[in-house]
CSV table of C-alpha atoms and ligand atoms in Angstrom, one decimal:
chain,number,residue,atom,x,y,z
C,56,LEU,CA,0.1,-0.1,0.1
C,57,ALA,CA,1.1,3.3,-0.8
C,58,THR,CA,2.9,5.5,2.1
C,59,ALA,CA,2.3,9.5,3.1
C,60,SER,CA,4.9,10.2,1.0
C,61,ASP,CA,3.4,8.5,-2.1
C,62,VAL,CA,0.6,11.1,-1.9
C,63,THR,CA,2.7,14.1,-2.5
C,64,ALA,CA,3.4,12.8,-5.7
C,65,ALA,CA,0.4,12.0,-6.8
C,66,PRO,CA,-2.5,14.5,-6.7
C,67,HIS,CA,-6.0,13.2,-5.6
C,68,GLY,CA,-3.5,10.5,-4.1
C,69,GLU,CA,-4.5,7.6,-6.7
C,70,VAL,CA,-3.7,4.2,-5.6
C,71,HIS,CA,-4.9,2.0,-8.1
C,72,ARG,CA,-3.7,-1.2,-5.9
C,73,LEU,CA,-6.4,-3.8,-5.5
C,74,LEU,CA,-6.9,-5.1,-1.8
C,75,ASP,CA,-6.0,-8.5,-1.2
C,76,ARG,CA,-9.2,-10.3,-1.1
C,77,SER,CA,-7.9,-12.5,1.8
C,78,ALA,CA,-7.4,-9.7,3.9
C,79,ARG,CA,-8.8,-9.3,7.4
C,80,VAL,CA,-11.3,-6.3,7.2
C,81,PHE,CA,-13.1,-5.1,10.2
C,82,VAL,CA,-16.2,-3.2,9.6
C,83,ALA,CA,-17.2,-1.5,12.9
C,84,GLY,CA,-21.2,-1.2,12.8
C,85,SER,CA,-21.4,-4.2,10.8
C,86,ARG,CA,-25.1,-4.6,11.6
C,87,GLY,CA,-25.8,-1.0,10.8
C,88,LEU,CA,-27.2,0.6,7.6
C,89,VAL,CA,-24.0,1.3,6.2
C,90,GLY,CA,-21.7,-1.3,7.7
C,91,SER,CA,-24.2,-4.2,6.7
C,92,ALA,CA,-24.0,-2.9,3.0
C,93,VAL,CA,-20.5,-3.1,2.7
C,94,CYS,CA,-20.1,-6.4,4.2
C,95,ARG,CA,-22.7,-7.7,1.3
C,96,HIS,CA,-20.6,-5.8,-1.0
C,97,LEU,CA,-17.1,-7.0,-0.4
C,98,ALA,CA,-18.5,-10.6,0.0
C,99,ARG,CA,-19.7,-10.1,-3.5
C,100,LYS,CA,-16.1,-8.7,-4.7
C,101,GLY,CA,-14.4,-12.0,-3.2
C,102,PHE,CA,-13.3,-10.9,-0.1
C,103,THR,CA,-13.4,-13.8,2.2
C,104,ASP,CA,-12.7,-12.7,6.1
C,105,VAL,CA,-14.8,-9.4,6.2
C,106,GLY,CA,-17.5,-8.6,9.3
C,107,GLY,CA,-17.4,-7.5,12.7
C,108,PRO,CA,-19.3,-8.0,16.2
C,109,GLY,CA,-22.4,-6.2,16.8
C,110,SER,CA,-22.8,-4.0,19.6
C,111,ALA,CA,-24.3,-6.7,22.1
C,112,GLN,CA,-21.1,-8.3,21.6
C,113,LEU,CA,-18.6,-5.7,21.6
C,114,ASP,CA,-19.7,-2.0,22.9
C,115,LEU,CA,-17.3,0.0,20.7
C,116,ARG,CA,-17.8,3.1,23.3
C,117,GLU,CA,-15.7,0.8,25.9
C,118,ARG,CA,-12.0,1.6,25.4
C,119,ARG,CA,-10.6,-1.7,26.9
C,120,ALA,CA,-13.1,-3.7,25.1
C,121,VAL,CA,-12.1,-2.4,21.7
C,122,PHE,CA,-8.2,-2.8,22.4
C,123,GLU,CA,-8.7,-6.1,23.6
C,124,TRP,CA,-10.8,-7.2,20.4
C,125,PHE,CA,-8.1,-5.6,18.2
C,126,ALA,CA,-5.3,-7.4,20.1
C,127,ALA,CA,-7.0,-10.7,19.2
C,128,GLU,CA,-8.4,-10.0,16.0
C,129,ARG,CA,-5.8,-8.1,14.2
C,130,PRO,CA,-7.6,-6.6,11.4
C,131,HIS,CA,-5.6,-5.4,8.4
C,132,VAL,CA,-8.3,-3.0,7.2
C,133,VAL,CA,-11.1,-1.2,9.0
C,134,VAL,CA,-14.2,0.6,7.9
C,135,LEU,CA,-15.5,2.9,10.2
C,136,ALA,CA,-19.0,2.5,10.1
C,137,ALA,CA,-20.3,2.5,13.6
C,138,ALA,CA,-22.0,5.5,14.7
C,139,ARG,CA,-25.1,6.7,16.9
C,140,VAL,CA,-27.4,8.2,13.7
C,141,GLY,CA,-30.7,9.4,13.3
C,142,GLY,CA,-32.7,11.9,11.8
C,143,ILE,CA,-33.5,15.5,12.5
C,144,ARG,CA,-35.2,15.3,15.9
C,145,ALA,CA,-33.2,12.4,17.4
C,146,ASN,CA,-29.9,14.8,16.5
C,147,ALA,CA,-31.7,17.8,17.8
C,148,THR,CA,-33.1,16.3,21.0
C,149,ARG,CA,-30.2,14.2,22.0
C,150,PRO,CA,-27.1,16.2,21.4
C,151,THR,CA,-25.4,14.9,24.4
C,152,GLU,CA,-25.5,11.3,23.2
C,153,PHE,CA,-24.6,12.0,19.4
C,154,LEU,CA,-21.4,13.7,20.7
C,155,SER,CA,-20.3,11.5,23.5
C,156,ASP,CA,-21.0,8.3,21.8
C,157,ASN,CA,-19.6,9.2,18.5
C,158,LEU,CA,-16.7,10.8,19.8
C,159,ARG,CA,-15.9,7.6,21.9
C,160,ILE,CA,-16.5,5.1,19.0
C,161,GLN,CA,-14.1,6.9,16.7
C,162,ILE,CA,-11.2,7.6,19.2
C,163,ASN,CA,-11.2,4.0,20.7
C,164,VAL,CA,-11.1,2.3,17.2
C,165,LEU,CA,-8.9,4.9,15.7
C,166,ASP,CA,-6.7,4.7,18.7
C,167,ALA,CA,-6.9,0.8,18.7
C,168,ALA,CA,-6.1,0.8,14.7
C,169,LEU,CA,-3.2,2.6,15.5
C,170,ARG,CA,-1.7,0.4,18.0
C,171,HIS,CA,-1.9,-2.2,15.7
C,172,GLY,CA,-1.2,-0.5,12.7
C,173,VAL,CA,-4.0,-1.1,10.5
C,174,GLU,CA,-2.8,-0.8,7.1
C,175,ARG,CA,-5.5,0.8,5.5
C,176,LEU,CA,-8.4,2.5,7.4
C,177,LEU,CA,-11.7,4.2,5.7
C,178,PHE,CA,-13.7,6.8,8.0
C,179,LEU,CA,-17.2,7.4,7.3
C,180,GLY,CA,-18.5,11.0,8.0
C,181,SER,CA,-21.6,12.7,6.7
C,182,SER,CA,-22.7,15.8,4.7
C,183,CYS,CA,-23.6,17.6,7.6
C,184,ILE,CA,-20.0,18.3,8.7
C,185,TYR,CA,-20.1,21.1,5.8
C,186,PRO,CA,-21.2,24.7,6.9
C,187,LYS,CA,-25.3,25.5,7.0
C,188,PHE,CA,-24.6,27.7,4.3
C,189,ALA,CA,-21.7,26.5,2.4
C,190,ASP,CA,-21.7,27.2,-1.4
C,191,GLN,CA,-23.8,24.7,-3.4
C,192,PRO,CA,-22.8,22.1,-4.4
C,193,ILE,CA,-20.5,21.7,-1.7
C,194,ARG,CA,-16.9,21.1,-2.4
C,195,GLU,CA,-14.9,19.3,0.2
C,196,GLU,CA,-12.6,22.4,0.7
C,197,ALA,CA,-15.7,24.0,2.8
C,198,LEU,CA,-15.3,22.2,5.6
C,199,LEU,CA,-14.5,24.4,8.7
C,200,THR,CA,-15.3,27.7,6.5
C,201,GLY,CA,-18.4,28.5,8.5
C,202,ALA,CA,-20.9,27.9,11.2
C,203,LEU,CA,-22.9,24.4,11.4
C,204,GLU,CA,-26.5,23.6,11.0
C,205,PRO,CA,-27.7,24.0,14.7
C,206,THR,CA,-30.5,20.8,14.7
C,207,ASN,CA,-27.1,18.4,14.2
C,208,ASP,CA,-24.0,20.3,15.3
C,209,ALA,CA,-22.9,18.0,17.9
C,210,TYR,CA,-23.0,15.1,15.6
C,211,ALA,CA,-21.2,16.8,12.8
C,212,ILE,CA,-18.7,18.4,15.3
C,213,ALA,CA,-17.9,14.4,16.4
C,214,LYS,CA,-17.5,13.4,12.9
C,215,ILE,CA,-15.2,16.6,12.2
C,216,ALA,CA,-13.3,15.3,15.1
C,217,GLY,CA,-12.8,12.0,13.5
C,218,ILE,CA,-11.4,13.4,9.9
C,219,LEU,CA,-8.9,15.1,11.9
C,220,GLN,CA,-7.9,12.4,13.8
C,221,VAL,CA,-7.3,10.2,10.4
C,222,GLN,CA,-5.4,13.3,8.8
C,223,ALA,CA,-3.4,13.6,12.3
C,224,VAL,CA,-2.3,9.8,11.9
C,225,ARG,CA,-1.8,10.3,8.4
C,226,ARG,CA,0.6,13.0,9.0
C,227,GLN,CA,2.4,12.1,11.9
C,228,HIS,CA,2.5,8.4,11.4
C,229,GLY,CA,2.5,7.9,7.8
C,230,LEU,CA,-0.2,5.5,7.7
C,231,PRO,CA,-2.7,5.8,4.5
C,232,TRP,CA,-6.3,6.3,6.0
C,233,ILE,CA,-8.9,7.8,4.4
C,234,CYS,CA,-12.3,9.6,5.0
C,235,ALA,CA,-15.1,9.7,3.0
C,236,MET,CA,-18.3,11.9,3.5
C,237,PRO,CA,-21.6,10.3,2.1
C,238,THR,CA,-24.8,12.5,1.5
C,239,ASN,CA,-27.8,11.5,3.0
C,240,LEU,CA,-28.2,7.6,2.9
C,241,TYR,CA,-31.4,5.1,3.0
C,242,GLY,CA,-31.8,1.7,1.9
C,243,PRO,CA,-32.3,-1.8,3.1
C,244,GLY,CA,-31.5,-2.1,6.7
C,245,ASP,CA,-32.6,1.5,7.4
C,246,ASN,CA,-34.1,2.5,10.6
C,247,PHE,CA,-38.0,3.1,10.7
C,248,HIS,CA,-38.7,4.5,14.0
C,249,PRO,CA,-41.5,7.3,13.3
C,250,GLU,CA,-39.5,9.8,16.0
C,251,HIS,CA,-36.0,8.8,15.5
C,252,SER,CA,-35.5,8.0,11.8
C,253,HIS,CA,-34.2,10.0,8.6
C,254,VAL,CA,-36.8,11.3,6.3
C,255,LEU,CA,-36.8,8.8,3.7
C,256,PRO,CA,-37.7,6.0,6.0
C,257,SER,CA,-40.1,7.8,7.9
C,258,LEU,CA,-41.9,8.8,4.9
C,259,ILE,CA,-42.1,5.3,3.8
C,260,ARG,CA,-43.5,3.7,7.2
C,261,ARG,CA,-45.8,7.1,7.4
C,262,PHE,CA,-47.5,6.5,4.3
C,263,HIS,CA,-47.7,2.8,4.0
C,264,GLU,CA,-49.3,2.7,7.4
C,265,ALA,CA,-51.8,5.6,6.2
C,266,ARG,CA,-52.7,3.6,2.9
C,267,LEU,CA,-53.4,0.7,5.1
C,268,ALA,CA,-55.2,2.4,7.5
C,269,GLY,CA,-57.1,4.3,4.7
C,270,ALA,CA,-56.2,7.7,6.3
C,271,PRO,CA,-57.4,10.4,4.1
C,272,ARG,CA,-54.0,12.8,5.3
C,273,VAL,CA,-50.8,12.6,6.3
C,274,VAL,CA,-48.7,15.5,8.2
C,275,ASN,CA,-45.1,15.5,7.4
C,276,TRP,CA,-42.6,17.7,9.2
C,277,GLY,CA,-41.4,21.3,8.2
C,278,THR,CA,-42.3,23.3,5.2
C,279,GLY,CA,-41.4,20.6,2.8
C,280,THR,CA,-39.2,23.3,0.8
C,281,PRO,CA,-35.7,22.1,2.2
C,282,ARG,CA,-33.7,20.2,-0.6
C,283,ARG,CA,-31.7,16.8,0.0
C,284,GLU,CA,-29.6,14.8,-1.9
C,285,PHE,CA,-30.1,10.7,-1.5
C,286,LEU,CA,-28.1,8.1,-2.1
C,287,HIS,CA,-28.8,4.5,-2.0
C,288,VAL,CA,-26.5,2.5,0.5
C,289,ASP,CA,-25.6,0.0,-2.2
C,290,ASP,CA,-24.1,2.6,-3.9
C,291,LEU,CA,-22.0,3.8,-1.0
C,292,ALA,CA,-20.6,0.6,-0.4
C,293,ARG,CA,-19.4,0.5,-4.0
C,294,ALA,CA,-17.7,3.7,-3.3
C,295,CYS,CA,-16.4,2.5,-0.1
C,296,LEU,CA,-14.3,-0.1,-2.1
C,297,HIS,CA,-13.6,2.2,-5.0
C,298,LEU,CA,-11.7,4.6,-2.4
C,299,LEU,CA,-10.1,2.2,-0.3
C,300,GLU,CA,-8.5,0.8,-3.7
C,301,ARG,CA,-7.8,4.1,-5.6
C,302,TYR,CA,-7.5,7.1,-2.8
C,303,ASP,CA,-4.9,8.1,-0.4
C,304,ALA,CA,-4.9,11.8,0.2
C,305,ASP,CA,-5.6,13.9,3.6
C,306,GLY,CA,-8.6,15.4,2.3
C,307,PRO,CA,-12.2,13.8,2.9
C,308,VAL,CA,-13.8,12.7,-0.4
C,309,ASN,CA,-17.8,13.4,-1.3
C,310,VAL,CA,-20.1,10.8,-2.1
C,311,GLY,CA,-23.3,11.8,-3.8
C,312,THR,CA,-25.7,11.6,-6.6
C,313,GLY,CA,-25.0,15.0,-7.6
C,314,THR,CA,-28.8,15.9,-7.7
C,315,ASP,CA,-31.0,17.0,-5.0
C,316,LEU,CA,-34.9,17.6,-4.7
C,317,THR,CA,-37.3,19.1,-2.5
C,318,ILE,CA,-38.3,17.4,0.7
C,319,ARG,CA,-42.0,17.7,-0.7
C,320,GLU,CA,-40.6,15.9,-4.3
C,321,THR,CA,-39.5,13.2,-2.2
C,322,ALA,CA,-42.8,13.0,-0.3
C,323,GLU,CA,-44.4,12.6,-3.5
C,324,ILE,CA,-41.9,9.9,-5.1
C,325,VAL,CA,-42.3,8.0,-1.9
C,326,ALA,CA,-46.4,8.4,-1.8
C,327,ARG,CA,-46.3,7.0,-5.5
C,328,VAL,CA,-44.0,3.8,-4.7
C,329,VAL,CA,-45.9,3.1,-1.6
C,330,GLY,CA,-49.4,3.6,-3.6
C,331,TYR,CA,-51.0,6.2,-1.0
C,332,ARG,CA,-53.5,8.6,-2.5
C,333,GLY,CA,-54.5,10.9,0.2
C,334,ALA,CA,-53.5,14.4,0.9
C,335,VAL,CA,-50.4,15.3,2.2
C,336,GLU,CA,-50.0,18.0,4.5
C,337,TRP,CA,-47.0,19.8,6.1
C,338,ASP,CA,-46.4,21.2,9.7
C,339,ALA,CA,-44.3,24.3,9.8
C,340,SER,CA,-43.6,24.1,13.5
C,341,GLN,CA,-41.5,21.4,12.8
C,342,PRO,CA,-37.9,22.1,12.1
C,343,ASP,CA,-36.5,22.2,8.6
C,344,GLY,CA,-32.9,22.0,9.4
C,345,THR,CA,-30.4,23.2,6.7
C,346,PRO,CA,-31.9,24.5,3.7
C,347,ARG,CA,-30.0,22.5,1.1
C,348,LYS,CA,-26.6,20.3,1.3
C,349,LEU,CA,-25.9,19.0,-2.2
C,350,LEU,CA,-22.4,17.7,-2.3
C,351,ASP,CA,-20.1,18.1,-5.1
C,352,PRO,CA,-19.2,14.4,-6.4
C,353,SER,CA,-16.2,15.7,-8.5
C,354,ARG,CA,-13.6,14.6,-6.7
C,355,LEU,CA,-14.7,10.8,-6.7
C,356,ALA,CA,-16.0,11.1,-10.1
C,357,ALA,CA,-12.1,12.1,-11.3
C,358,LEU,CA,-11.3,8.7,-9.7
C,359,GLY,CA,-14.1,7.2,-12.4
C,360,TRP,CA,-16.9,6.4,-9.7
C,361,THR,CA,-20.4,7.3,-10.0
C,362,SER,CA,-23.7,6.2,-8.5
C,363,ARG,CA,-26.1,3.9,-10.1
C,364,ILE,CA,-29.2,3.5,-8.3
C,365,GLY,CA,-31.9,5.9,-9.0
C,366,LEU,CA,-34.0,7.7,-6.4
C,367,ARG,CA,-37.3,6.0,-7.7
C,368,GLU,CA,-35.7,2.6,-8.2
C,369,GLY,CA,-33.9,2.8,-4.5
C,370,VAL,CA,-37.3,3.7,-2.6
C,371,ALA,CA,-39.2,0.9,-4.3
C,372,ARG,CA,-36.3,-1.4,-3.3
C,373,THR,CA,-36.4,-0.2,0.1
C,374,TYR,CA,-40.0,-0.3,0.3
C,375,ALA,CA,-39.8,-4.0,-0.7
C,376,TRP,CA,-37.4,-4.6,1.8
C,377,TYR,CA,-39.6,-2.8,4.5
C,378,VAL,CA,-42.5,-4.9,3.8
C,379,GLU,CA,-41.0,-8.1,3.7
C,380,ASN,CA,-39.1,-7.3,7.0
C,381,LEU,CA,-42.3,-6.2,8.8
C,382,ALA,CA,-43.7,-9.4,7.9
C,383,THR,CA,-40.9,-11.1,9.8
C,384,GLY,CA,-40.9,-8.6,12.5
C,385,THR,CA,-37.6,-7.1,12.4
C,386,VAL,CA,-38.4,-3.5,11.5
G,517,GFB,O1,-33.3,12.9,6.9
G,517,GFB,P1,-33.7,14.1,8.2
G,517,GFB,O2,-34.3,14.0,9.1
G,517,GFB,O3,-32.2,14.9,8.5
G,517,GFB,O4,-34.5,15.1,7.4
G,517,GFB,P2,-31.3,16.0,7.7
G,517,GFB,C1,-35.2,16.3,7.6
G,517,GFB,C2,-35.7,16.9,6.6
G,517,GFB,O5,-37.0,16.3,6.4
G,517,GFB,C3,-36.3,18.3,7.3
G,517,GFB,C4,-38.2,16.8,6.7
G,517,GFB,O6,-36.4,19.2,6.4
G,517,GFB,C5,-37.6,17.7,7.8
G,517,GFB,O7,-38.3,18.8,8.1
G,517,GFB,N1,-39.2,16.0,7.1
G,517,GFB,C6,-40.1,15.6,7.0
G,517,GFB,C7,-38.9,14.8,8.0
G,517,GFB,N2,-41.1,14.9,7.3
G,517,GFB,C8,-40.2,14.2,8.2
G,517,GFB,C9,-40.2,13.1,9.0
G,517,GFB,O8,-41.3,12.4,9.1
G,517,GFB,N3,-39.0,12.8,9.5
G,517,GFB,C10,-38.0,13.3,9.4
G,517,GFB,N4,-36.9,12.7,10.0
G,517,GFB,N5,-37.9,14.5,8.8
G,517,GFB,C11,-29.5,14.9,8.9
G,517,GFB,C12,-28.7,14.7,9.9
G,517,GFB,O9,-30.2,15.9,8.7
G,517,GFB,O10,-28.8,14.5,7.7
G,517,GFB,C13,-27.9,13.9,10.5
G,517,GFB,O11,-29.8,15.1,11.4
G,517,GFB,C14,-27.2,13.4,9.1
G,517,GFB,O12,-26.9,14.1,11.5
G,517,GFB,C15,-27.9,13.4,7.8
G,517,GFB,O13,-25.9,14.3,9.1
G,517,GFB,C16,-27.5,12.8,6.4
G,517,GFB,O14,-31.3,15.7,6.3
G,517,GFB,O15,-31.9,17.4,8.2
């Protein structure tokens, strides 16, 4: 693998080295939306030793447990997809946990990975690390140039600290660790909790339940005017492997589709997929959050990657997964 000194020689730090398919890959957060998609994709691509314990077996907030786990398992590659996540309401009402849990998870995993000289590590952040009023589409250079969106500043600060820690390790220890910043994600394995989830799973559940109940109207949160960009988690998983094999530089890399739409338009798509035909109303007393966060995906595009799953298709696939898992009681 490339060392930090190679990075200065190559703009955008192109690596173009295939990871060894027998490498031991630890996916932190392997049971979550992102981690499970990464595990599926790597297995499909021939990796033979991929995974990680669930939070019931290993609480990543517990430093000693994390160090003992690394000492016993000695992974070669780490994908840090473990985090406390949630939608706008969860972030706004539980900032203490979003800050503290995420900082502890990251510091423990990154410190243990450094102690064991992990050769390749990908840290996953979020588009909410960028300033609330960043120029659109948002380039990676916008990081730390302005004030954050208050509904998720605790989560954003934790993720920014993670980026800084990865960059510090690169500079001080020369390890080829990298960071990716995905836009709003959705897909199979998402959280469909009515209060805590992100907007897409919330809408899927609300419209589904309204259709079954024959409800004449649903009420969504906010004005419906904010714009969001949505990426299917299977696309993100492909991007993760692409970056692990092709990118080696300090800066984070945005992962998105390059297009966004209003929450109102998003709701129309979900209603159509779910087959809900009643009225859709908006409760403007609920927070809108940031007005727009469309990522500029050109850094990743320059490395030869683009998203493949369109929003309608992705929502249809996610809805099918939701209905199937409702039947088995897993959501
Ligand atoms: O996915 P979401 O909760 O978070 O989307 P953010 C919030 C937007 O959808 C706001 C509207 O404009 C809400 O007013 N919305 C409408 C709803 N109905 C609903 C609903 O039923 N549930 C939800 N959740 N929203 C997140 C951050 O921000 O972005 C996370 O909270 C993370 O930390 C993620 O960074 C990428 O897009 O505003």
